[in-house]
mmCIF file of C-alpha atoms in Angstrom:
data_model
loop_
_atom_site.group_PDB
_atom_site.id
_atom_site.type_symbol
_atom_site.label_atom_id
_atom_site.label_comp_id
_atom_site.label_asym_id
_atom_site.label_seq_id
_atom_site.Cartn_x
_atom_site.Cartn_y
_atom_site.Cartn_z
ATOM 1 C CA MET A 25 -86.527 107.196 93.643
ATOM 2 C CA THR A 26 -88.241 110.556 94.005
ATOM 3 C CA ASN A 27 -88.607 111.958 97.525
ATOM 4 C CA SER A 28 -90.369 115.293 97.317
ATOM 5 C CA LEU A 29 -90.370 115.720 101.105
ATOM 6 C CA ARG A 30 -86.623 116.075 100.783
ATOM 7 C CA ASP A 31 -86.267 117.608 97.331
ATOM 8 C CA ASP A 32 -89.230 119.963 96.786
ATOM 9 C CA GLU A 33 -88.610 123.402 98.279
ATOM 10 C CA ARG A 34 -92.290 124.430 98.140
ATOM 11 C CA ILE A 35 -93.315 121.418 100.196
ATOM 12 C CA ARG A 36 -90.435 121.745 102.678
ATOM 13 C CA SER A 37 -90.955 125.448 103.300
ATOM 14 C CA THR A 38 -94.723 125.085 103.671
ATOM 15 C CA LEU A 39 -94.332 122.276 106.180
ATOM 16 C CA ASP A 40 -91.695 124.196 108.145
ATOM 17 C CA ARG A 41 -94.022 127.200 108.368
ATOM 18 C CA LEU A 42 -97.004 125.113 109.457
ATOM 19 C CA TYR A 43 -95.115 123.152 112.094
ATOM 20 C CA ALA A 44 -93.720 126.390 113.537
ATOM 21 C CA ALA A 45 -97.284 127.693 113.877
ATOM 22 C CA ASN A 46 -98.427 124.402 115.373
ATOM 23 C CA ASP A 47 -95.608 124.343 117.922
ATOM 24 C CA ALA A 48 -96.371 127.920 118.995
ATOM 25 C CA GLN A 49 -99.834 126.777 120.100
ATOM 26 C CA GLU A 50 -98.749 123.708 122.024
ATOM 27 C CA ALA A 51 -98.407 125.282 125.482
ATOM 28 C CA ASP A 52 -101.944 126.703 125.314
ATOM 29 C CA ASN A 53 -103.264 123.350 124.103
ATOM 30 C CA GLN A 54 -101.716 121.502 127.034
ATOM 31 C CA ARG A 55 -103.054 124.002 129.576
ATOM 32 C CA TRP A 56 -106.550 123.610 128.155
ATOM 33 C CA LEU A 57 -106.345 119.810 128.131
ATOM 34 C CA SER A 58 -105.130 119.696 131.730
ATOM 35 C CA GLY A 59 -108.106 121.774 132.876
ATOM 36 C CA GLU A 60 -111.590 122.447 131.571
ATOM 37 C CA GLY A 61 -110.859 120.949 128.158
ATOM 38 C CA SER A 62 -109.819 117.527 129.433
ATOM 39 C CA ARG A 63 -112.740 115.795 127.707
ATOM 40 C CA SER A 64 -112.833 117.969 124.603
ATOM 41 C CA THR A 65 -111.019 115.479 122.372
ATOM 42 C CA ILE A 66 -111.816 112.106 123.920
ATOM 43 C CA GLY A 67 -115.265 112.544 125.436
ATOM 44 C CA THR A 68 -118.759 112.107 124.119
ATOM 45 C CA GLU A 69 -119.875 113.924 121.011
ATOM 46 C CA ALA A 70 -121.521 116.541 123.247
ATOM 47 C CA GLU A 71 -118.274 117.101 125.204
ATOM 48 C CA VAL A 72 -116.302 117.412 121.988
ATOM 49 C CA GLU A 73 -118.860 119.892 120.654
ATOM 50 C CA ALA A 74 -118.445 122.015 123.792
ATOM 51 C CA GLY A 75 -114.715 122.387 123.077
ATOM 52 C CA ARG A 76 -115.077 123.427 119.452
ATOM 53 C CA ALA A 77 -114.614 127.143 120.162
ATOM 54 C CA PHE A 78 -111.184 126.543 121.689
ATOM 55 C CA TRP A 79 -109.992 124.184 118.958
ATOM 56 C CA ALA A 80 -111.363 126.213 116.035
ATOM 57 C CA ASP A 81 -108.028 127.952 115.338
ATOM 58 C CA LYS A 82 -105.685 125.198 116.549
ATOM 59 C CA TYR A 83 -103.511 123.166 114.206
ATOM 60 C CA VAL A 84 -103.297 120.004 116.328
ATOM 61 C CA ALA A 85 -100.958 118.636 113.660
ATOM 62 C CA LEU A 86 -99.820 115.039 113.546
ATOM 63 C CA ASP A 87 -96.285 114.829 114.944
ATOM 64 C CA ARG A 88 -93.760 115.258 112.169
ATOM 65 C CA ASP A 89 -92.099 111.876 112.638
ATOM 66 C CA LYS A 90 -95.494 110.178 112.501
ATOM 67 C CA ALA A 91 -96.415 112.076 109.348
ATOM 68 C CA GLU A 92 -93.105 111.082 107.779
ATOM 69 C CA LEU A 93 -93.882 107.463 108.623
ATOM 70 C CA CYS A 94 -97.240 107.839 106.863
ATOM 71 C CA TYR A 95 -95.378 109.122 103.811
ATOM 72 C CA LEU A 96 -93.097 106.086 103.847
ATOM 73 C CA LEU A 97 -95.981 103.642 104.294
ATOM 74 C CA CYS A 98 -97.791 105.219 101.362
ATOM 75 C CA ARG A 99 -94.665 104.954 99.219
ATOM 76 C CA MET A 100 -94.119 101.334 100.223
ATOM 77 C CA ARG A 101 -97.755 100.503 99.482
ATOM 78 C CA GLY A 102 -97.720 102.464 96.221
ATOM 79 C CA ALA A 103 -100.818 104.199 97.559
ATOM 80 C CA ARG A 104 -102.957 106.018 95.010
ATOM 81 C CA ARG A 105 -106.118 106.530 97.066
ATOM 82 C CA ILE A 106 -105.988 107.737 100.670
ATOM 83 C CA VAL A 107 -108.611 108.909 103.158
ATOM 84 C CA GLU A 108 -107.707 111.296 105.956
ATOM 85 C CA ALA A 109 -110.322 111.680 108.691
ATOM 86 C CA GLY A 110 -109.647 115.059 110.289
ATOM 87 C CA THR A 111 -107.735 117.388 107.969
ATOM 88 C CA SER A 112 -107.656 120.513 110.170
ATOM 89 C CA PHE A 113 -105.272 122.967 108.467
ATOM 90 C CA GLY A 114 -103.914 120.262 106.178
ATOM 91 C CA VAL A 115 -100.481 119.584 107.652
ATOM 92 C CA SER A 116 -100.518 115.780 107.550
ATOM 93 C CA THR A 117 -102.470 115.974 104.288
ATOM 94 C CA LEU A 118 -99.378 117.415 102.642
ATOM 95 C CA PHE A 119 -97.360 114.305 103.505
ATOM 96 C CA LEU A 120 -100.069 112.053 102.071
ATOM 97 C CA ALA A 121 -100.463 114.097 98.893
ATOM 98 C CA THR A 122 -96.701 114.218 98.412
ATOM 99 C CA ALA A 123 -96.571 110.424 98.643
ATOM 100 C CA VAL A 124 -99.388 110.080 96.116
ATOM 101 C CA ARG A 125 -97.593 112.431 93.723
ATOM 102 C CA ASP A 126 -94.312 110.573 94.150
ATOM 103 C CA ASN A 127 -96.182 107.316 93.480
ATOM 104 C CA GLY A 128 -97.329 108.640 90.118
ATOM 105 C CA GLY A 129 -100.633 110.289 90.966
ATOM 106 C CA GLY A 130 -103.919 109.644 92.712
ATOM 107 C CA VAL A 131 -106.071 111.373 95.291
ATOM 108 C CA VAL A 132 -106.151 112.150 98.996
ATOM 109 C CA ILE A 133 -109.710 112.522 100.273
ATOM 110 C CA GLY A 134 -109.694 114.786 103.308
ATOM 111 C CA THR A 135 -112.530 115.581 105.715
ATOM 112 C CA GLU A 136 -113.055 118.731 107.774
ATOM 113 C CA ARG A 137 -116.182 120.269 109.270
ATOM 114 C CA GLU A 138 -114.831 123.716 110.166
ATOM 115 C CA THR A 139 -115.328 126.125 107.264
ATOM 116 C CA GLU A 140 -112.460 128.383 108.336
ATOM 117 C CA LYS A 141 -110.036 125.466 108.522
ATOM 118 C CA VAL A 142 -111.128 124.244 105.095
ATOM 119 C CA ALA A 143 -110.293 127.634 103.571
ATOM 120 C CA VAL A 144 -106.848 127.800 105.185
ATOM 121 C CA ALA A 145 -106.078 124.167 104.347
ATOM 122 C CA ARG A 146 -106.775 124.814 100.678
ATOM 123 C CA GLN A 147 -104.404 127.785 100.766
ATOM 124 C CA ASN A 148 -101.744 125.528 102.277
ATOM 125 C CA PHE A 149 -102.271 122.935 99.551
ATOM 126 C CA GLU A 150 -101.775 125.651 96.927
ATOM 127 C CA SER A 151 -98.661 126.904 98.706
ATOM 128 C CA ALA A 152 -97.124 123.427 98.625
ATOM 129 C CA GLY A 153 -98.158 122.798 95.021
ATOM 130 C CA VAL A 154 -100.247 119.680 95.662
ATOM 131 C CA SER A 155 -103.827 120.967 95.532
ATOM 132 C CA ASP A 156 -104.538 118.959 92.370
ATOM 133 C CA LEU A 157 -104.065 115.752 94.377
ATOM 134 C CA ILE A 158 -106.425 116.586 97.253
ATOM 135 C CA GLU A 159 -110.204 116.389 97.422
ATOM 136 C CA LEU A 160 -111.170 118.141 100.654
ATOM 137 C CA ARG A 161 -114.756 117.446 101.676
ATOM 138 C CA GLU A 162 -116.334 119.937 104.029
ATOM 139 C CA GLY A 163 -118.942 118.818 106.550
ATOM 140 C CA ASP A 164 -119.763 115.864 108.775
ATOM 141 C CA LEU A 165 -117.754 112.906 107.522
ATOM 142 C CA ARG A 166 -120.688 110.618 108.196
ATOM 143 C CA GLN A 167 -122.268 112.305 105.197
ATOM 144 C CA THR A 168 -119.209 113.262 103.139
ATOM 145 C CA LEU A 169 -117.511 109.860 103.155
ATOM 146 C CA ALA A 170 -119.931 107.926 100.993
ATOM 147 C CA PRO A 171 -119.763 104.156 101.537
ATOM 148 C CA ASP A 172 -119.384 103.451 97.804
ATOM 149 C CA ASP A 173 -116.379 105.663 97.119
ATOM 150 C CA GLY A 174 -114.018 102.938 95.914
ATOM 151 C CA PRO A 175 -110.907 101.235 97.333
ATOM 152 C CA VAL A 176 -108.701 102.930 99.936
ATOM 153 C CA ASP A 177 -104.993 102.141 100.288
ATOM 154 C CA LEU A 178 -104.519 103.978 103.603
ATOM 155 C CA LEU A 179 -106.866 105.475 106.175
ATOM 156 C CA LEU A 180 -105.423 108.047 108.586
ATOM 157 C CA LEU A 181 -107.524 108.563 111.717
ATOM 158 C CA ASP A 182 -106.395 111.927 113.045
ATOM 159 C CA ILE A 183 -109.778 112.976 114.349
ATOM 160 C CA TRP A 184 -111.551 113.214 117.699
ATOM 161 C CA VAL A 185 -111.952 109.702 119.051
ATOM 162 C CA ALA A 186 -115.742 109.966 119.204
ATOM 163 C CA MET A 187 -115.804 110.003 115.386
ATOM 164 C CA VAL A 188 -113.523 107.005 114.874
ATOM 165 C CA PRO A 189 -116.191 104.245 114.939
ATOM 166 C CA ALA A 190 -118.275 105.947 112.250
ATOM 167 C CA THR A 191 -115.196 106.494 110.094
ATOM 168 C CA VAL A 192 -114.053 102.894 110.373
ATOM 169 C CA GLU A 193 -117.540 101.621 109.613
ATOM 170 C CA LEU A 194 -117.583 103.636 106.383
ATOM 171 C CA VAL A 195 -114.040 103.126 105.155
ATOM 172 C CA ALA A 196 -112.645 99.823 106.465
ATOM 173 C CA PRO A 197 -114.760 97.629 104.151
ATOM 174 C CA ARG A 198 -113.071 99.374 101.208
ATOM 175 C CA ILE A 199 -109.503 98.661 102.346
ATOM 176 C CA PRO A 200 -108.000 95.753 100.357
ATOM 177 C CA VAL A 201 -105.424 93.244 101.571
ATOM 178 C CA GLY A 202 -102.214 95.175 102.179
ATOM 179 C CA GLY A 203 -104.091 98.378 102.987
ATOM 180 C CA VAL A 204 -103.334 100.268 106.182
ATOM 181 C CA ILE A 205 -105.173 102.035 109.011
ATOM 182 C CA ILE A 206 -103.222 104.553 111.108
ATOM 183 C CA ALA A 207 -104.587 105.987 114.376
ATOM 184 C CA ASP A 208 -102.869 108.523 116.620
ATOM 185 C CA ASN A 209 -102.431 108.582 120.423
ATOM 186 C CA THR A 210 -103.409 104.958 120.977
ATOM 187 C CA ILE A 211 -101.287 104.534 124.113
ATOM 188 C CA THR A 212 -102.426 107.563 126.095
ATOM 189 C CA ARG A 213 -106.041 107.211 124.919
ATOM 190 C CA ARG A 214 -106.268 103.450 124.655
ATOM 191 C CA ALA A 215 -109.439 103.145 126.729
ATOM 192 C CA ASP A 216 -111.187 105.699 124.520
ATOM 193 C CA TYR A 217 -110.237 103.691 121.435
ATOM 194 C CA GLU A 218 -112.018 100.599 122.752
ATOM 195 C CA GLY A 219 -114.321 100.429 119.736
ATOM 196 C CA LEU A 220 -111.414 100.595 117.289
ATOM 197 C CA PHE A 221 -109.455 97.900 119.098
ATOM 198 C CA ASN A 222 -112.497 95.655 119.293
ATOM 199 C CA PHE A 223 -112.798 95.983 115.520
ATOM 200 C CA LEU A 224 -109.101 95.424 114.810
ATOM 201 C CA ASP A 225 -108.817 92.476 117.205
ATOM 202 C CA ASP A 226 -111.784 90.665 115.636
ATOM 203 C CA PRO A 227 -110.241 88.111 113.213
ATOM 204 C CA SER A 228 -113.284 88.271 110.977
ATOM 205 C CA ASN A 229 -112.352 91.853 110.011
ATOM 206 C CA GLY A 230 -109.011 90.737 108.591
ATOM 207 C CA PHE A 231 -106.600 93.193 110.250
ATOM 208 C CA THR A 232 -103.319 92.640 112.082
ATOM 209 C CA THR A 233 -102.367 95.574 114.301
ATOM 210 C CA MET A 234 -99.378 96.882 116.231
ATOM 211 C CA THR A 235 -99.024 99.826 118.606
ATOM 212 C CA LEU A 236 -95.842 101.671 117.685
ATOM 213 C CA PRO A 237 -93.912 103.258 120.607
ATOM 214 C CA MET A 238 -93.985 106.782 119.200
ATOM 215 C CA SER A 239 -95.123 109.782 121.252
ATOM 216 C CA ASN A 240 -98.465 108.862 122.897
ATOM 217 C CA GLY A 241 -98.621 105.806 120.649
ATOM 218 C CA LEU A 242 -99.401 105.251 116.986
ATOM 219 C CA GLU A 243 -101.504 102.332 115.798
ATOM 220 C CA MET A 244 -100.619 100.662 112.524
ATOM 221 C CA ALA A 245 -103.070 98.052 111.302
ATOM 222 C CA VAL A 246 -102.699 96.154 108.027
ATOM 223 C CA ARG A 247 -105.424 94.149 106.345
ATOM 224 C CA THR A 248 -103.844 90.727 106.006
ATOM 225 C CA THR A 249 -106.838 88.603 104.973
#
């Protein structure tokens, strides 16, 4: 079985470069979050908006082990159509696109509102050789993720928590049985994810969910009915 994360030098070297850049920013990120930026990722839409200047050049990449898990889930599912809410500089997108390519082809639909990040993400996709598999939509995802876009095998929620309810409302109805929702930081930010958990815990929505004990928590929900 093909595993391009392991075997493709362009993908490996691009990911190594991006994670090195991400890690170099981590100390500044933590200082900001422990002070004036404490509500800039989990607060109201207005509080998130106030922190945009700080986060504009930050990678805030999904932890590598979590991204590798997403790759494996996509391979196991045979995913051909994936939505990523919150692309940033496209680090986790590369794992998703690699899985789609290894599955035989398809598309990763990414969302990002920052024009500068969109430009850099597209350069990263070219560097890794997977740009043909990614449709990056610039703007507010409430407009760019049309509700009639077709089935979705996996939804990755790697976006500010304030935007999660709108994303789930748009995408979850298009996830078939066996499809997956992944959400990051669901242990440390559990209270802020109240809307997501209310949705996942409602039997009428058809999902079974588990909080994985990875750094800060990772939610994996599967549509079972």
